[in-house]
Coordinates of C-alpha atoms and ligand atoms in Angstrom, one line a residue:
M1 CA -16.2 34.0 22.5
A2 CA -13.8 33.8 19.4
R3 CA -15.2 31.3 16.8
L4 CA -13.6 27.9 17.4
Q5 CA -11.1 26.9 14.8
A6 CA -8.9 23.9 13.9
I7 CA -5.5 23.8 14.9
R8 CA -3.1 25.3 12.4
G9 CA -2.0 22.5 10.0
M10 CA -4.5 20.2 10.8
N11 CA -7.2 20.0 8.0
D12 CA -10.8 18.8 8.0
I13 CA -11.5 16.6 5.1
L14 CA -14.9 17.7 3.9
P15 CA -17.5 15.8 2.2
D16 CA -16.8 16.9 -1.1
Q17 CA -13.2 15.7 -0.7
T18 CA -13.9 12.3 1.1
A19 CA -15.1 10.5 -2.1
L20 CA -11.7 11.1 -3.5
W21 CA -10.1 9.9 -0.3
Q22 CA -12.0 6.9 -0.5
H23 CA -11.0 6.3 -4.0
L24 CA -7.3 6.6 -2.9
E25 CA -7.9 4.1 -0.1
D26 CA -9.9 1.7 -2.1
S27 CA -7.2 1.8 -4.9
F28 CA -4.4 1.3 -2.3
R29 CA -6.2 -1.6 -0.5
A30 CA -6.7 -3.1 -4.0
T31 CA -3.0 -2.8 -4.8
V32 CA -1.6 -4.2 -1.6
D33 CA -4.1 -7.0 -1.8
S34 CA -2.9 -7.9 -5.2
F35 CA 0.7 -8.1 -3.9
G36 CA -0.4 -10.1 -0.9
Y37 CA 0.4 -7.6 1.9
R38 CA -1.9 -7.9 5.2
E39 CA -3.1 -4.7 7.0
I40 CA -1.7 -3.8 10.7
R41 CA -3.4 -1.3 13.0
F42 CA -1.5 0.3 15.8
P43 CA -2.0 3.1 18.1
L44 CA -1.7 6.7 17.4
I45 CA 0.3 7.3 20.5
E46 CA 3.4 5.5 21.6
Q47 CA 6.2 6.0 24.2
T48 CA 8.3 8.8 23.3
R49 CA 11.4 6.6 23.7
L50 CA 10.3 4.3 20.7
F51 CA 10.5 7.3 18.3
R52 CA 13.7 8.6 19.9
R53 CA 15.3 5.3 19.6
S54 CA 14.3 4.4 16.0
I55 CA 14.1 7.8 14.1
G56 CA 17.3 9.1 15.7
E57 CA 17.8 11.6 18.6
V58 CA 19.3 14.2 16.0
T59 CA 16.7 14.4 13.2
D60 CA 14.3 17.3 12.8
I61 CA 11.4 15.0 13.6
V62 CA 12.7 14.0 17.0
E63 CA 14.6 17.2 17.7
K64 CA 11.6 19.7 17.1
E65 CA 8.7 18.3 15.4
M66 CA 7.2 15.6 17.7
Y67 CA 4.1 16.5 19.8
S68 CA 5.2 14.9 23.2
F69 CA 3.4 15.1 26.5
E70 CA 3.6 13.8 30.1
D71 CA 0.3 12.4 30.8
S72 CA -1.3 12.4 34.1
G73 CA 0.2 9.3 35.2
G74 CA 4.1 10.7 34.5
D75 CA 4.3 8.7 31.2
H76 CA 6.2 10.3 28.3
I77 CA 4.1 9.8 25.2
S78 CA 4.1 11.0 21.6
L79 CA 1.7 11.3 18.9
R80 CA 3.2 9.1 16.2
P81 CA 5.4 11.3 13.5
E82 CA 5.6 8.0 11.3
G83 CA 4.4 4.5 10.9
T84 CA 7.5 2.5 10.6
A85 CA 8.5 2.4 14.4
G86 CA 4.9 1.7 15.8
C87 CA 4.7 -1.1 13.0
V88 CA 8.1 -2.7 14.2
R89 CA 7.1 -2.2 17.8
A90 CA 3.6 -4.0 17.3
A91 CA 5.4 -6.9 15.1
E92 CA 7.9 -7.6 17.5
Q93 CA 5.8 -7.3 20.6
H94 CA 3.3 -10.0 19.2
G95 CA 6.0 -12.3 17.9
L96 CA 4.9 -11.7 14.3
L97 CA 8.6 -11.6 13.2
Y98 CA 10.0 -14.7 14.9
N99 CA 11.4 -17.0 12.1
R100 CA 8.8 -15.5 9.6
Q101 CA 8.2 -13.1 6.7
Q102 CA 5.8 -10.5 7.0
R103 CA 4.2 -8.2 4.4
L104 CA 2.3 -5.8 6.2
W105 CA 0.5 -2.4 5.1
Y106 CA -1.2 0.5 7.2
Q107 CA -2.6 3.8 6.8
G108 CA -3.7 6.5 9.2
A109 CA -2.8 10.0 10.6
M110 CA 0.8 11.1 11.4
F111 CA 1.6 14.1 13.3
R112 CA 4.8 16.5 12.9
R113 CA 5.0 20.1 14.1
E114 CA 6.4 21.5 11.0
R115 CA 5.8 25.0 9.4
P116 CA 2.5 24.4 7.5
Q117 CA 2.4 25.2 3.7
K118 CA 0.7 23.7 0.7
G119 CA 1.4 19.9 0.9
R120 CA 2.9 20.0 4.3
Y121 CA 0.8 19.8 7.5
R122 CA 0.9 19.0 11.2
Q123 CA -1.7 16.3 10.9
F124 CA -1.3 14.4 7.7
H125 CA -1.9 10.9 6.6
Q126 CA 0.0 8.2 5.1
F127 CA -0.3 4.6 3.5
G128 CA 2.6 2.5 4.2
V129 CA 4.1 -1.0 3.5
E130 CA 6.6 -2.9 5.8
A131 CA 8.1 -6.0 4.7
F132 CA 10.1 -8.1 7.2
G133 CA 12.6 -11.1 7.0
M134 CA 13.7 -10.8 3.3
A135 CA 17.5 -9.7 3.0
G136 CA 17.7 -9.7 -0.9
P137 CA 17.2 -7.0 -3.2
D138 CA 13.9 -8.8 -4.6
I139 CA 12.1 -7.3 -1.6
D140 CA 13.3 -3.8 -2.3
A141 CA 12.2 -4.2 -5.9
E142 CA 8.9 -5.6 -4.8
V143 CA 7.9 -2.7 -2.6
I144 CA 9.0 -0.2 -5.4
E145 CA 6.9 -2.2 -8.0
L146 CA 4.2 -2.1 -5.5
S147 CA 4.1 1.6 -5.6
A148 CA 4.6 2.0 -9.2
A149 CA 1.4 -0.5 -9.7
Y150 CA -0.4 1.9 -7.3
W151 CA 0.6 5.0 -9.3
R152 CA -0.8 3.2 -12.6
R153 CA -4.0 2.3 -10.9
L154 CA -4.4 6.0 -10.1
G155 CA -3.7 6.8 -13.6
L156 CA -0.5 8.4 -12.4
G157 CA 1.9 6.1 -14.7
G158 CA 4.8 8.2 -15.9
K159 CA 3.9 11.0 -13.7
L160 CA 6.0 10.4 -10.8
K161 CA 9.8 10.1 -11.0
L162 CA 11.9 7.6 -8.9
E163 CA 14.9 8.8 -7.2
L164 CA 17.4 6.2 -5.8
N165 CA 20.3 6.2 -3.7
N166 CA 22.6 3.9 -2.2
I167 CA 23.6 5.0 1.5
G168 CA 25.3 1.9 2.2
S169 CA 25.6 -0.6 5.3
A170 CA 25.7 0.6 8.7
E171 CA 29.5 0.1 8.9
D172 CA 29.9 2.0 5.4
R173 CA 27.9 4.7 7.1
K174 CA 30.2 4.9 10.1
R175 CA 33.4 5.0 8.1
Y176 CA 31.8 7.6 5.7
G177 CA 30.5 9.4 8.5
G178 CA 34.1 10.0 10.1
A179 CA 35.3 11.2 6.8
L180 CA 32.5 13.5 6.1
G181 CA 32.7 14.9 9.5
E182 CA 36.3 15.8 9.1
Y183 CA 35.6 17.3 5.6
L184 CA 32.9 19.5 7.2
L185 CA 34.9 20.4 10.2
S186 CA 37.6 21.6 7.5
R187 CA 35.0 23.8 6.0
A188 CA 32.8 24.8 9.2
D189 CA 33.3 28.5 8.7
E190 CA 31.3 28.4 5.2
I191 CA 28.2 26.5 6.6
D192 CA 25.4 27.7 8.7
A193 CA 25.0 27.3 12.3
A194 CA 22.4 24.6 12.1
A195 CA 24.7 22.4 10.0
R196 CA 27.7 23.0 12.0
S197 CA 26.0 21.8 15.2
R198 CA 25.4 18.6 13.3
I199 CA 29.0 17.9 12.1
H200 CA 29.6 15.6 14.9
S201 CA 25.9 14.2 15.7
N202 CA 24.7 13.7 12.1
P203 CA 26.9 14.6 9.4
F204 CA 24.7 13.1 6.8
R205 CA 21.9 15.5 7.5
V206 CA 24.1 18.4 6.3
L207 CA 24.1 16.7 2.8
D208 CA 20.5 17.9 2.1
S209 CA 20.5 21.3 3.4
K210 CA 19.1 24.1 1.4
H211 CA 21.1 26.9 2.8
P212 CA 23.0 28.2 -0.2
G213 CA 26.6 28.3 1.4
T214 CA 26.1 24.8 3.1
R215 CA 24.7 23.8 -0.1
K216 CA 28.0 24.3 -1.9
V217 CA 30.1 22.9 0.6
A218 CA 27.9 19.8 0.6
D219 CA 27.9 19.4 -3.2
E220 CA 31.7 19.4 -3.0
A221 CA 31.8 16.8 0.0
P222 CA 33.6 13.4 -0.7
A223 CA 31.0 10.9 -2.2
M224 CA 29.3 8.1 -0.2
A225 CA 30.0 6.0 -3.4
E226 CA 33.7 6.0 -2.4
Y227 CA 33.1 4.1 1.0
L228 CA 30.6 1.6 0.0
S229 CA 31.6 -1.9 0.6
P230 CA 31.3 -4.7 -2.0
E231 CA 28.2 -6.1 -0.5
S232 CA 26.3 -2.7 -0.5
V233 CA 27.5 -2.2 -4.2
A234 CA 26.2 -5.5 -5.2
H235 CA 22.8 -5.3 -3.7
Y236 CA 22.3 -2.0 -5.3
A237 CA 23.5 -3.1 -8.6
A238 CA 21.0 -6.1 -8.3
L239 CA 18.1 -4.0 -7.4
K240 CA 18.6 -1.5 -10.3
E241 CA 18.7 -4.8 -12.8
L242 CA 15.3 -5.9 -11.1
L243 CA 13.8 -2.5 -11.4
R244 CA 15.0 -2.5 -15.3
A245 CA 13.4 -6.0 -15.9
A246 CA 10.2 -4.7 -14.3
G247 CA 10.2 -1.6 -16.7
I248 CA 10.7 0.9 -13.8
R249 CA 12.8 3.8 -14.7
H250 CA 14.8 5.7 -12.2
I251 CA 17.3 8.4 -11.6
E252 CA 20.2 8.4 -9.3
N253 CA 20.3 11.2 -6.6
P254 CA 23.4 11.1 -4.5
S255 CA 22.0 13.7 -2.1
L256 CA 18.9 11.7 -1.3
V257 CA 19.6 10.8 2.5
R258 CA 16.0 10.9 4.1
G259 CA 15.1 12.4 7.3
L260 CA 15.1 9.1 9.4
D261 CA 18.3 7.4 10.8
Y262 CA 17.2 3.8 10.3
Y263 CA 17.9 3.3 6.6
N264 CA 20.7 1.4 4.9
Y265 CA 21.5 0.2 1.4
C266 CA 18.9 1.6 -1.0
V267 CA 16.6 4.7 -0.1
F268 CA 14.2 6.0 -2.8
E269 CA 11.6 8.8 -3.0
W270 CA 8.9 9.1 -6.0
T271 CA 8.7 12.8 -6.6
T272 CA 7.0 15.4 -8.9
D273 CA 7.5 18.7 -10.1
A274 CA 3.9 19.7 -9.9
L275 CA 3.4 20.4 -6.4
G276 CA 6.0 23.2 -6.1
A277 CA 8.5 22.6 -3.0
Q278 CA 6.7 19.7 -1.4
G279 CA 7.3 17.3 -4.4
A280 CA 8.0 14.2 -2.5
V281 CA 4.9 11.8 -2.6
C282 CA 6.5 8.7 -1.5
G283 CA 9.6 7.9 0.7
G284 CA 11.2 4.4 1.7
G285 CA 14.0 2.1 1.8
R286 CA 15.5 -0.7 3.5
Y287 CA 16.2 -0.6 7.4
D288 CA 17.8 -3.9 8.2
G289 CA 19.0 -2.6 11.6
L290 CA 15.9 -1.3 13.2
V291 CA 14.3 -4.4 14.6
A292 CA 17.3 -5.2 16.7
Q293 CA 17.8 -1.7 17.6
L294 CA 14.5 -1.8 19.5
G295 CA 15.3 -5.0 21.0
G296 CA 14.2 -7.8 18.5
R297 CA 16.3 -10.3 17.0
P298 CA 18.3 -9.1 13.9
T299 CA 15.6 -8.9 10.9
P300 CA 16.0 -7.5 7.3
A301 CA 13.3 -5.2 6.6
A302 CA 12.2 -2.8 3.6
G303 CA 9.1 -0.4 3.3
F304 CA 7.9 2.8 2.3
A305 CA 5.2 5.5 3.2
I306 CA 2.9 7.7 0.7
G307 CA 1.6 11.3 1.8
I308 CA -2.0 10.8 1.0
E309 CA -2.6 14.7 1.1
R310 CA 0.1 15.2 -1.5
L311 CA -1.3 12.4 -3.7
A312 CA -4.7 14.0 -3.6
L313 CA -3.3 17.4 -4.4
L314 CA -1.5 15.7 -7.5
L315 CA -4.6 14.4 -8.9
E316 CA -6.4 17.5 -8.5
T317 CA -3.4 19.4 -10.0
L318 CA -3.1 17.0 -12.8
D319 CA -6.9 16.9 -13.6
R320 CA -6.8 13.1 -13.0
I321 CA -9.7 12.8 -10.6
P322 CA -11.9 9.8 -12.2
P323 CA -15.6 10.0 -12.0
E324 CA -15.9 7.4 -9.4
A325 CA -13.9 9.6 -7.2
Q326 CA -16.7 12.1 -7.1
F327 CA -19.6 11.7 -4.9
R328 CA -22.9 11.1 -6.6
A329 CA -26.5 9.7 -5.6
D330 CA -28.0 6.9 -7.9
V331 CA -31.6 7.8 -7.2
C332 CA -33.2 10.8 -5.5
L333 CA -37.0 10.9 -4.4
V334 CA -38.5 14.2 -4.7
V335 CA -41.7 14.3 -2.6
L336 CA -44.2 16.8 -3.1
G337 CA -47.4 17.0 -0.7
P338 CA -48.1 14.5 2.0
A339 CA -46.6 11.6 0.5
T340 CA -43.9 10.8 3.2
T341 CA -45.0 7.5 4.2
V342 CA -45.5 6.2 0.7
A343 CA -42.3 7.8 -0.6
Q344 CA -40.1 6.4 2.5
E345 CA -41.8 2.9 1.7
L346 CA -40.7 3.0 -2.0
A347 CA -37.2 4.3 -1.0
R348 CA -37.0 1.2 1.2
R349 CA -38.0 -0.9 -1.6
L350 CA -35.6 0.5 -4.0
R351 CA -32.7 0.3 -1.2
E352 CA -33.5 -3.6 -0.9
A353 CA -33.8 -4.2 -4.5
F354 CA -30.4 -2.4 -5.3
P355 CA -28.1 -2.7 -2.3
A356 CA -25.0 -1.4 -4.0
R357 CA -26.9 1.8 -5.0
S358 CA -27.5 5.0 -3.0
V359 CA -31.2 6.1 -2.6
V360 CA -32.0 9.2 -1.2
C361 CA -35.4 10.2 -0.3
Q362 CA -35.9 14.1 0.3
C363 CA -37.1 15.0 3.7
G364 CA -38.3 18.3 4.9
G365 CA -40.4 19.0 2.0
G366 CA -39.9 22.1 0.1
K367 CA -41.2 23.5 -3.6
Y368 CA -40.4 21.2 -6.7
A369 CA -37.4 23.9 -7.8
Q370 CA -35.9 23.6 -4.4
Q371 CA -36.1 19.7 -4.3
V372 CA -34.5 19.6 -7.9
K373 CA -31.6 21.8 -6.9
R374 CA -31.0 19.4 -4.0
A375 CA -30.9 16.4 -6.3
Y376 CA -28.4 18.6 -8.8
D377 CA -26.0 19.0 -5.5
L378 CA -26.3 15.1 -5.0
R379 CA -25.5 14.7 -8.7
A380 CA -28.3 12.1 -8.8
D381 CA -28.7 9.9 -11.8
V382 CA -32.3 9.1 -11.6
L383 CA -35.1 11.4 -9.9
V384 CA -38.5 9.8 -8.8
V385 CA -41.0 12.3 -8.3
M386 CA -43.9 11.8 -6.2
E387 CA -46.6 14.2 -5.9
A388 CA -49.6 13.6 -3.6
G389 CA -52.6 15.9 -3.8
E390 CA -56.1 15.9 -2.3
G391 CA -56.8 12.3 -2.9
G392 CA -53.7 10.9 -1.2
P393 CA -50.8 9.3 -2.5
P394 CA -50.5 8.9 -6.4
A395 CA -50.9 6.0 -8.5
E396 CA -48.2 7.0 -10.6
V397 CA -44.7 8.7 -10.3
K398 CA -42.3 10.4 -12.9
L399 CA -39.2 9.2 -13.8
R400 CA -36.7 11.6 -15.0
S401 CA -33.0 12.6 -15.3
L402 CA -30.9 15.7 -14.7
D403 CA -29.1 15.5 -17.8
E404 CA -31.8 14.4 -20.4
R405 CA -30.0 11.0 -20.5
F406 CA -33.4 9.5 -20.9
E407 CA -37.1 10.6 -21.7
P408 CA -39.1 11.6 -18.6
R409 CA -41.8 8.9 -18.0
M410 CA -44.9 8.2 -15.8
V411 CA -45.0 4.5 -14.2
T412 CA -47.1 3.0 -11.7
R413 CA -45.7 2.8 -8.1
D414 CA -45.7 -1.0 -8.6
Q415 CA -43.7 -0.7 -11.8
C416 CA -41.3 1.8 -10.1
V417 CA -38.6 -0.5 -8.9
A418 CA -38.4 -2.5 -12.2
A419 CA -38.4 0.8 -14.2
V420 CA -35.5 2.3 -11.8
G421 CA -33.6 -0.9 -12.3
E422 CA -33.6 -0.7 -16.1
L423 CA -32.4 3.1 -15.8
L424 CA -29.8 2.2 -13.5
S425 CA -28.3 -0.4 -15.6
L426 CA -27.4 2.4 -18.0
S427 CA -24.7 3.6 -15.3
P428 CA -22.5 2.0 -13.0
P429 CA -23.0 2.1 -9.2
A430 CA -21.7 5.1 -7.7
R431 CA -19.8 3.3 -5.3
Q432 CA -18.2 0.6 -7.2
D433 CA -16.5 -1.3 -4.1
L434 CA -19.9 -2.1 -2.4
Ligands
AMP23 P1 8.6 10.3 5.5 O1 7.9 9.5 6.5 O2 9.2 11.6 6.1 O3 9.5 9.5 4.8 O4 7.5 10.8 4.1 C1 6.8 10.0 3.6 C2 5.8 10.9 2.8 O5 4.8 11.4 3.6 C3 6.6 12.0 2.0 O6 6.8 11.9 0.8 C4 5.2 13.0 2.0 O7 4.5 12.5 0.9 C5 4.6 12.8 3.2 N1 4.7 13.6 4.2 C6 5.7 13.7 5.2 N2 5.6 14.8 6.0 C7 4.4 15.4 5.7 C8 3.9 16.5 6.2 N3 4.3 17.4 7.1 N4 2.6 16.9 5.5 C9 2.1 16.3 4.2 N5 2.9 15.1 3.9 C10 3.9 14.7 4.4

């Protein structure tokens, strides 16, 4: 039988990488906590029509990237391609939006059947925030500031560029869409077939085309700015002023349209040149129409989603992975000869004395050199070497480090816990969140 392999574009996150993922998760949780956002968890699978109605029928995601099935009961269901739709559905279904503001966050796997390449996968993971019930630009500024605070916490301050665009209100977009459609029709023979097929259904998507001929036509298209209502202009100007006051720099990108239909007013992306073609690490904006579109009462809303794989890649590429984002054991017991019972008993006492520390007691025996090699693999801080001979378990154990940070020393088994405690006080816990 052929060797079983993961599905293309779906990654295993291996133990060597999970410490970094945990670091990203812990830092994100600390950031959203500091802004008073609360976690929401919702299913990986929803009714297909939820995504069709929210993301938009004529978007890449809905047209060709969703994993959609008919289950054995005949229900049409899809793996979630993004989090906003499910978050709105859950919040609305449970009455969280009724006459109330909500600041929510989520994390988890998303699924899109895209062509896999570096930074683009079919199962990927996002952190997201969604804020409901706040109509002014202050909440747009807050979610952007929250994302900036997260970059700073990760040591990425100044490493990402904030791109902004004003895509106007729903009415502005209707007027602009009409004008854009007419313009595109007048130059239909210069653009590619895919773009042509969208002239009527979703002309905005033509604006971020990468096809050279279409790109030229898109670059010369009438500008959205000419169709913006005074309210849209004022909202955007106020947001930019708030960002300026917060010390967050941005650049304007008039061709930033985002791949999802539900946005209005301000959309944004945090991007980097360090990841090649897949340079968007975070995308978001305001989506005031979505709650009503899904059957709720009109509710202003804004949010963003961060791609966790791209963030992990960026930290690796920029060599910004801090020591606490790498796995290491605090204590490793090397057990030579028939000393299992006393070694495991000592390990138990160490774990009880230092509950925030990791204590690995070697199992399965092996020569000294082999066991030290395993301790290296665990990047252990303190080695406790216990050697049992003919006379049974030893009265003393040896404490040593792998990097000569301290002089090796012999201590009695009874002194061991206190002595290890002293040595551990020289280094912070491997897992600081415990
Ligand atoms: P979106 O939900 O399309 O607004 O994307 C938000 C963020 O999720 C992007 O900026 C990326 O960082 C990330 N992302 C989107 N699609 C993928 C994918 N196929 N693979 C990896 N990350 C993705």
